[in-house]
Structures are given as structure tokens and as C-alpha cells.
XYZ file of C-alpha atoms in Angstrom:
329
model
C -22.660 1.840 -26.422
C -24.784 -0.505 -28.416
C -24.421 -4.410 -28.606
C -24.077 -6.380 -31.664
C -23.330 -9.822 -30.670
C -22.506 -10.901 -26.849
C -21.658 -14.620 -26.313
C -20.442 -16.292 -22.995
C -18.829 -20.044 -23.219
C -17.509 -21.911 -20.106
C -13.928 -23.310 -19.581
C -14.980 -26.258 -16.970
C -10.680 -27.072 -15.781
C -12.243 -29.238 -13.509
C -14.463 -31.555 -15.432
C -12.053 -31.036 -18.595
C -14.859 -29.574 -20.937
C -15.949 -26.522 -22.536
C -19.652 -25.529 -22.565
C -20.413 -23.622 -25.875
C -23.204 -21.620 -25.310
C -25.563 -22.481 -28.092
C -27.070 -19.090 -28.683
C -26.063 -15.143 -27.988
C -27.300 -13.759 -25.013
C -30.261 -11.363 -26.004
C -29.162 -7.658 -27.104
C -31.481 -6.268 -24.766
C -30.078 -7.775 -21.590
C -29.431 -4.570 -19.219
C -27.579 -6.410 -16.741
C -25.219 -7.503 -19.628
C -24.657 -4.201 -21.036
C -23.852 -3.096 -18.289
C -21.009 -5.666 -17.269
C -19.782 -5.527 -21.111
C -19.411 -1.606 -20.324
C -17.718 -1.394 -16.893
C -15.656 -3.827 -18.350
C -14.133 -1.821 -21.160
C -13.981 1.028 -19.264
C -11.484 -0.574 -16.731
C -9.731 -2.351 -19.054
C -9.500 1.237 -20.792
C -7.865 3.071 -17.568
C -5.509 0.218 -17.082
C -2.225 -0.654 -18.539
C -2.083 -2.286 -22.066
C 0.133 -2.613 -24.828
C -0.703 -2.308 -28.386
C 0.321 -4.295 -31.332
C -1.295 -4.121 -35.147
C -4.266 -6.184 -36.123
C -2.351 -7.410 -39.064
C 0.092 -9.045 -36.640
C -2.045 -11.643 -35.402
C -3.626 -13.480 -38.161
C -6.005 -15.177 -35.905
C -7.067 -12.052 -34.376
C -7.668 -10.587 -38.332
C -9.481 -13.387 -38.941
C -12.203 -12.741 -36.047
C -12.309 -9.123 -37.205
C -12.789 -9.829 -40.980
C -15.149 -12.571 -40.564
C -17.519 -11.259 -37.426
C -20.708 -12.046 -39.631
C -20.039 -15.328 -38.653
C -19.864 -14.239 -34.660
C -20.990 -17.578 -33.113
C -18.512 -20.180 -34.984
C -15.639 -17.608 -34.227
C -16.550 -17.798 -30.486
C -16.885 -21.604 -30.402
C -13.977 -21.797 -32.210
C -11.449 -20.169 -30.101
C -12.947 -20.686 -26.964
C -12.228 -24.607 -27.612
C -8.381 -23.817 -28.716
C -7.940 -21.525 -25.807
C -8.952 -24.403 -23.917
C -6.305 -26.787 -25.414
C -3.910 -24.252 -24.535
C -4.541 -23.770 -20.485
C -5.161 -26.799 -20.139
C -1.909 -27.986 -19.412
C -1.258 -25.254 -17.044
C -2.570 -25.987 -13.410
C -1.883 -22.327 -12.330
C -4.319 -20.922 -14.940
C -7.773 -20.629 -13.295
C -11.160 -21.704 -15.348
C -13.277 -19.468 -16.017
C -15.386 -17.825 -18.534
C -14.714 -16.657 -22.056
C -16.659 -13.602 -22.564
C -16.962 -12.155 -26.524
C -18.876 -9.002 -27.284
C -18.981 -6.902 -30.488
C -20.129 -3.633 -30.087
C -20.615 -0.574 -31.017
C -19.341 2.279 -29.067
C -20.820 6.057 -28.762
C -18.422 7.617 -31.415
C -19.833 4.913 -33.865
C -16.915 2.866 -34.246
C -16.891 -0.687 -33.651
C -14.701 -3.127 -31.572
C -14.747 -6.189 -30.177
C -13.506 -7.942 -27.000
C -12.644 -11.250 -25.442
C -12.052 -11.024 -22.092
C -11.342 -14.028 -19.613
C -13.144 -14.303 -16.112
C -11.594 -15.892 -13.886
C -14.030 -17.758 -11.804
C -13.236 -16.818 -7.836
C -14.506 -18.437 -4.681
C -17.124 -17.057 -2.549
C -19.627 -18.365 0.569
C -23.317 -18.099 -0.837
C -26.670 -19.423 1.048
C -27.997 -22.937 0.124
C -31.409 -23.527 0.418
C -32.338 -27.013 1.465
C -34.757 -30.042 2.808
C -33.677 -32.805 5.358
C -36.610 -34.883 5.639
C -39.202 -31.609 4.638
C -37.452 -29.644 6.623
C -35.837 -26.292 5.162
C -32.337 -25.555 5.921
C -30.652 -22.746 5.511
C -27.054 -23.621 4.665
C -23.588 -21.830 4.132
C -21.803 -23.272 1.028
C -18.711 -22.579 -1.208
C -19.109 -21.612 -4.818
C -16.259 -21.997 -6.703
C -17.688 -20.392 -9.742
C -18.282 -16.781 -9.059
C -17.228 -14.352 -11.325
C -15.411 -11.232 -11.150
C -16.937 -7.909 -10.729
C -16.211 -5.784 -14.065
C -15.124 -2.817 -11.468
C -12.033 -5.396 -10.443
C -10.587 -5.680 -13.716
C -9.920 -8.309 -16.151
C -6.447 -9.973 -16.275
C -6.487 -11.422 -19.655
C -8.373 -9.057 -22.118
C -8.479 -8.151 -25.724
C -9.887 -5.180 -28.092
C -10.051 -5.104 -31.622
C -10.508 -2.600 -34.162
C -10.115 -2.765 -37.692
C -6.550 -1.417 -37.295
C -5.126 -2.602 -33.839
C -5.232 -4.868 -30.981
C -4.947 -3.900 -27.289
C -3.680 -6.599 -25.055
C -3.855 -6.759 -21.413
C -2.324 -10.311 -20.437
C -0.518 -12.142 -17.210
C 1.493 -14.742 -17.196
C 1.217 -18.175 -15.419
C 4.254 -20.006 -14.206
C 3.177 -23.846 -13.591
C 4.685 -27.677 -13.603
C 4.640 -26.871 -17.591
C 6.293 -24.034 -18.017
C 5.104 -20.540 -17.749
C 2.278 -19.442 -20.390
C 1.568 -16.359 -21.733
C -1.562 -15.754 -24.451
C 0.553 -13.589 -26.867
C 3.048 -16.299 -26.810
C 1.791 -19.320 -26.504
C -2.081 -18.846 -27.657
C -1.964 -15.882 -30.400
C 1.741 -16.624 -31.694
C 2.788 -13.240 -31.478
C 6.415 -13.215 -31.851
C 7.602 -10.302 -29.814
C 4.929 -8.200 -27.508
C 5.760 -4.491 -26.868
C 7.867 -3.631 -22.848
C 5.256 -2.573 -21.069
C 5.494 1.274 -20.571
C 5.866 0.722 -16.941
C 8.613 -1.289 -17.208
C 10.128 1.307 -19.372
C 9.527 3.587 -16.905
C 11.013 1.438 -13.987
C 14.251 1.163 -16.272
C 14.493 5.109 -17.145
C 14.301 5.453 -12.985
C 16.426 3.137 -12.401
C 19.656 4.358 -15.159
C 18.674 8.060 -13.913
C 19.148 7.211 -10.203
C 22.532 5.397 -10.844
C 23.816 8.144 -12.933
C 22.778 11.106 -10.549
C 25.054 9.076 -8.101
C 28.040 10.186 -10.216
C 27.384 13.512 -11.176
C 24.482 14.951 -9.158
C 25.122 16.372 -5.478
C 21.247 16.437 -5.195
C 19.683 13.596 -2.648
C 17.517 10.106 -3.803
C 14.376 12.465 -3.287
C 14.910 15.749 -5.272
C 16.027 13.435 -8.097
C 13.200 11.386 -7.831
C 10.636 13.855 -7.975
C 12.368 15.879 -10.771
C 12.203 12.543 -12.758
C 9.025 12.199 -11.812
C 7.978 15.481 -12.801
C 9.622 15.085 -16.072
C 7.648 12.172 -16.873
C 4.610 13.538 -16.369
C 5.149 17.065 -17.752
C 6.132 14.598 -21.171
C 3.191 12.666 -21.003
C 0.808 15.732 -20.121
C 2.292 17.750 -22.959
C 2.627 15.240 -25.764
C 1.579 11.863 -24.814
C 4.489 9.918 -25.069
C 7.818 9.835 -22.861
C 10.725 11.393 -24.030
C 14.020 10.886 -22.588
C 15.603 14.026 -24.551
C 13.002 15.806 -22.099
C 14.002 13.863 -19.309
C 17.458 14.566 -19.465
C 17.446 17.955 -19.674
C 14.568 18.178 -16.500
C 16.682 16.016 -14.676
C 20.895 16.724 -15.236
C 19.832 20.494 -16.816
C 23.441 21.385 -17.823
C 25.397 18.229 -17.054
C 25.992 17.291 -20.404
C 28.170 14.231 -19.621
C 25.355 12.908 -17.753
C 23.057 13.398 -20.418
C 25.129 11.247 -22.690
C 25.539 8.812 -20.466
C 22.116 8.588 -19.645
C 21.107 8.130 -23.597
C 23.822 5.612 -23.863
C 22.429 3.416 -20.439
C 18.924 3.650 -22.420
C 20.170 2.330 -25.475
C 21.759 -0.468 -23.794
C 18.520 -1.450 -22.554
C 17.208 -1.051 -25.802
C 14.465 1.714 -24.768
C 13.708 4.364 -27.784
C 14.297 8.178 -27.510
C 10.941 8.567 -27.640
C 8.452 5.796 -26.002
C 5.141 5.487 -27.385
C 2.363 5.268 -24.352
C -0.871 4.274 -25.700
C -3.006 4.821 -22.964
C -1.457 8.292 -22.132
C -4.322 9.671 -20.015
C -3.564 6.850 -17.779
C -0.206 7.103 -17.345
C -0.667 10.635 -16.834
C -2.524 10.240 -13.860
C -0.565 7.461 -12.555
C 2.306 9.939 -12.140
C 0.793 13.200 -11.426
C 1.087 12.345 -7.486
C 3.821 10.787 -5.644
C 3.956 8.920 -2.584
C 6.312 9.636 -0.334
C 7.488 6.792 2.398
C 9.440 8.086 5.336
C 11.459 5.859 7.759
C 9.290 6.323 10.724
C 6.303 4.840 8.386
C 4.300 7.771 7.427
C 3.582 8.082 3.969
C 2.365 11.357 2.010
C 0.848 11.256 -1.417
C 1.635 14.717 -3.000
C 0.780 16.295 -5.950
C 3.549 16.709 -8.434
C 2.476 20.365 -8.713
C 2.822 20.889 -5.300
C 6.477 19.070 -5.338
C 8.627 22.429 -5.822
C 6.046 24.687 -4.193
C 7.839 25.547 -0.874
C 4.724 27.725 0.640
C 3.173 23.582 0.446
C 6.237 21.666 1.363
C 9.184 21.724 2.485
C 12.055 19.190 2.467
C 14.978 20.243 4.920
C 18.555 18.176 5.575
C 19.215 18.304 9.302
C 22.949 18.295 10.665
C 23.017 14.625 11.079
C 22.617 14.278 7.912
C 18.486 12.926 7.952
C 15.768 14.940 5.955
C 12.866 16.758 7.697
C 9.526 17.138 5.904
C 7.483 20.615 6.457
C 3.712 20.442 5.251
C 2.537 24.127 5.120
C -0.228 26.329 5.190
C -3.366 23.813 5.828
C -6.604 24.786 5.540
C -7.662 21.952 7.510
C -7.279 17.928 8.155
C -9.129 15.785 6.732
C -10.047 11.776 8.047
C -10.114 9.038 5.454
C -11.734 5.951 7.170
């Protein structure tokens, strides 16, 4: 990755000002590149949505007119200012902007906001010439890039990837698709897709499956990944047929539970990879309080594990053939 432009203002909430850095911060920096990099490459294995570029006219504008890289910055770092300000919940923080240029050649850039978090530092100071080592609070620390960023935006010259949270204050609750970049309507997150699909599957299993919670859990879940793994989207034809096989009724009904909740056939994922890790293991949570993370390949191997419904009607869980144990501490 090589840096273009990298420019960090300050949103002061508690003095009520923005400090506009005056000048970029030198190309060169290591330390910078570095943060700008970890950075993107969490924001990249989180969850985002994606909208196009020509969507968001100010968004367009910052991409068609990056020449001009410092006024941009100044520009909306002051407006997104007047638009948190109201908003007690919403920390202060930096505003970082970078435009770079990544290893495949293309070019994006990114805004991402800091949120400034508390932390105990060392003070060095005098009393009467006499050093003292003190213990102070520092509200103004910011995050690692390895936590991830909670607001956050790419741009290329086609499309915008959004990472946002909302903030629910005296005011109202703000969100910066809404309320700062005037985007009308904002993608469902996959995984509330997802949530929804599990959700209209386990209600209609009730009615026409004899199978337990568990075995049609993990078929969904299987389904879901096998989707994602094989084409990169999620496709509830797929599902169906993973999950009800020849129960055509519930098929139907299932299709006609999605389109209530106005999810498509076929939902676009555009961070596939992951998604596709996110569901390639699930975590099992048994009543005693033991929980087992399994592989979804593992899920229908019975030489690995077993699931087995006792007379009372409970479910015992057989773990097979292990090499050995391993402690995690």
C-alpha cells in the first residue's frame, strides 16, 4: 500500500471546536502507514454494507475532486461536527482521511472516526523541584487499528462501503447514512438477513419437521455456508431445499415468510469471505454450561460427533476419536 494524502483533524465535544490540522501528515510516516493499514484490513474482515458512489453526492464529490485533498477534509470534518454535536452519546474523537493506493494499483480512500477512549498514563511532574511521578487519566487515547473502527468509510470510483452505529441520545438517535450523508435507504445488514432466514426456518420446521431445534439449526447453518462458500451470496432456493429437502409445502411457505419480510431470493453479501468464515463453525451451548465450537464439516460426521436423544426426552453429546486435549489459557 502506498499513501497519497493522510490528514488527521480533531472533534474537541468538550471544548465545542474542531482543530483542522493545517498540513498532511508526511507520506513517509511508518507509524502512520501502518495504522492506515491495520485499519483497512479490519474494517475489510468486518461487516459492511455497500451502496453506489453515485448515491451519495457528497461522497462523489470527495472522490471527483481529491486534488483538492485538504479543503475536502476541512470541509467535512467541520459539518460532521455540526452534526454530532447535538448528540451527547456520540463520543469525540478524531477524523482520520487517507487516500491511498493499494497493492493491486487501485485507489481508495477512507474516513474513519476514532473514538477517543480513556486510559491511566504516567505524569511526570515538579512540586517545589521535586519530580513526581504521577498516575493520571487521559481522556484522549485513541483506538488501536486491531480493535476496529465503528464509523468507517471506503471509496472507490464506483462504490462506497459503510460500516456505521447508531447513537440513541436526548436528541434522537443518529445515524451517519441518515442524518450526515442523506442516504435515503441503507442496505439490511446481511446479518440481520441472516437472523431473519433463522428465525422463519425455525418457526416453520415447527410445523412440518419432526427433526429437533439442533439438527435444524445446523442444517441451516450448513446451508448458509455451503451458499456462501460456493457462490458468494445466500440463496434461499438453496436453503430450502438443504433444509425441508422434499417438503414442498414448507418450501413455499418458507419463500412466502421471506417475502413478507421483504428479503430477496438471492441476498447479495459483499464481504463473502467474511461471512464465510463467520459460519463455517458453530457454537454449541448446552444446559449444564459447556459450550463446543464445531466445525460445520465435522457437524454430520458421526466418527467426530455424535448427538443422541435419551428416553427422557434430553440430548446427549458424544465427541469421538481425539487425538488429544488441548488447554487454551
Amino acid at each position: 500500500m502506498r499513501i497519497l494524502n493522510v490528514i488527521d483533524h480533531i472533534l474537541d465535544k468538550d471544548s465545542g471546536n474542531v482543530v483542522l490540522s493545517q498540513k498532511e501528515i508526511a507520506k513517509d510516516n511508518l507509524e502512520t502507514t501502518k495504522y492506515v493499514e491495520k485499519v483497512i484490513d479490519k474494517f475489510e474482515k468486518s461487516e459492511y454494507v455497500e451502496l453506489e458512489l453515485s448515491r451519495i453526492p457528497i461522497l462523489e464529490q470527495f472522490w471527483n475532486n481529491r486534488d483538492d485533498f485538504q479543503k475536502l477534509t476541512e470541509k467535512f470534518a467541520l459539518d460532521y461536527f455540526d452534526s454530532i454535536k447535538v448528540n451527547e452519546k456520540i463520543p469525540g474523537g478524531d477524523l482520520l482521511f487517507f487516500n491511498v493506493e493499494l497493492d493491486d494499483l487501485s485507489q481508495v480512500i477512507g474516513i474513519a472516526k476514532l473514538d477517543y477512549t480513556q486510559r491511566y498514563i504516567h505524569n511526570v511532574e515538579y512540586d517545589e523541584d521535586v519530580l513526581v511521578n504521577n498516575i493520571v487519566q487521559n481522556n484522549s487515547i485513541l483506538p488501536s487499528p486491531g480493535q476496529g473502527v465503528k464509523n468507517m468509510i471506503l471509496i472507490d470510483a464506483d462504490k462506497v462501503q459503510l460500516r456505521e452505529q447508531s447513537y440513541i441520545g436526548t436528541s434522537g438517535k443518529w445515524l451517519m447514512s441518515r442524518d450526515f450523508l442523506n442516504v435515503a435507504a441503507v442496505p439490511v445488514k446481511v446479518s440481520n438477513n441472516v437472523k431473519q432466514i433463522k428465525k422463519s426456518i425455525q418457526k416453520i420446521s415447527e410445523k412440518y419437521d419432526d427433526e429437533d431445534d439442533f439438527a435444524v439449526t445446523s442444517k441451516t447453518q450448513q446451508a448458509i455456508h455451503d451458499s456462501l462458500e460456493t457462490d458468494g451470496v445466500i440463496d434461499n432456493d438453496y436453503i430450502a431445499d438443504m433444509v425441508f429437502d422434499k417438503k414442498e409445502e414448507a418450501k413455499a411457505e418458507f419463500k412466502d415468510e421471506l417475502a413478507k419480510k421483504a428479503i430477496e431470493p438471492v441476498v447479495s453479501v459483499p464481504n463473502a469471505n467474511y461471512f464465510e468464515k463467520k459460519y463455517e463453525r458453530q457454537k454449541i451451548k448446552l444446559d449444564n454450561g459447556i459450550e463446543i465450537n464445531v466445525p460445520i464439516s465435522l457437524l454430520k460426521n458421526r466418527e467426530a460427533i455424535e448427538f443422541e436423544t435419551n428416553p427422557d426426552g434430553s440430548t446427549s453429546v458424544v465427541i469421538k476419536n481425539i487425538g488429544s486435549l488441548k488447554n487454551n489459557f
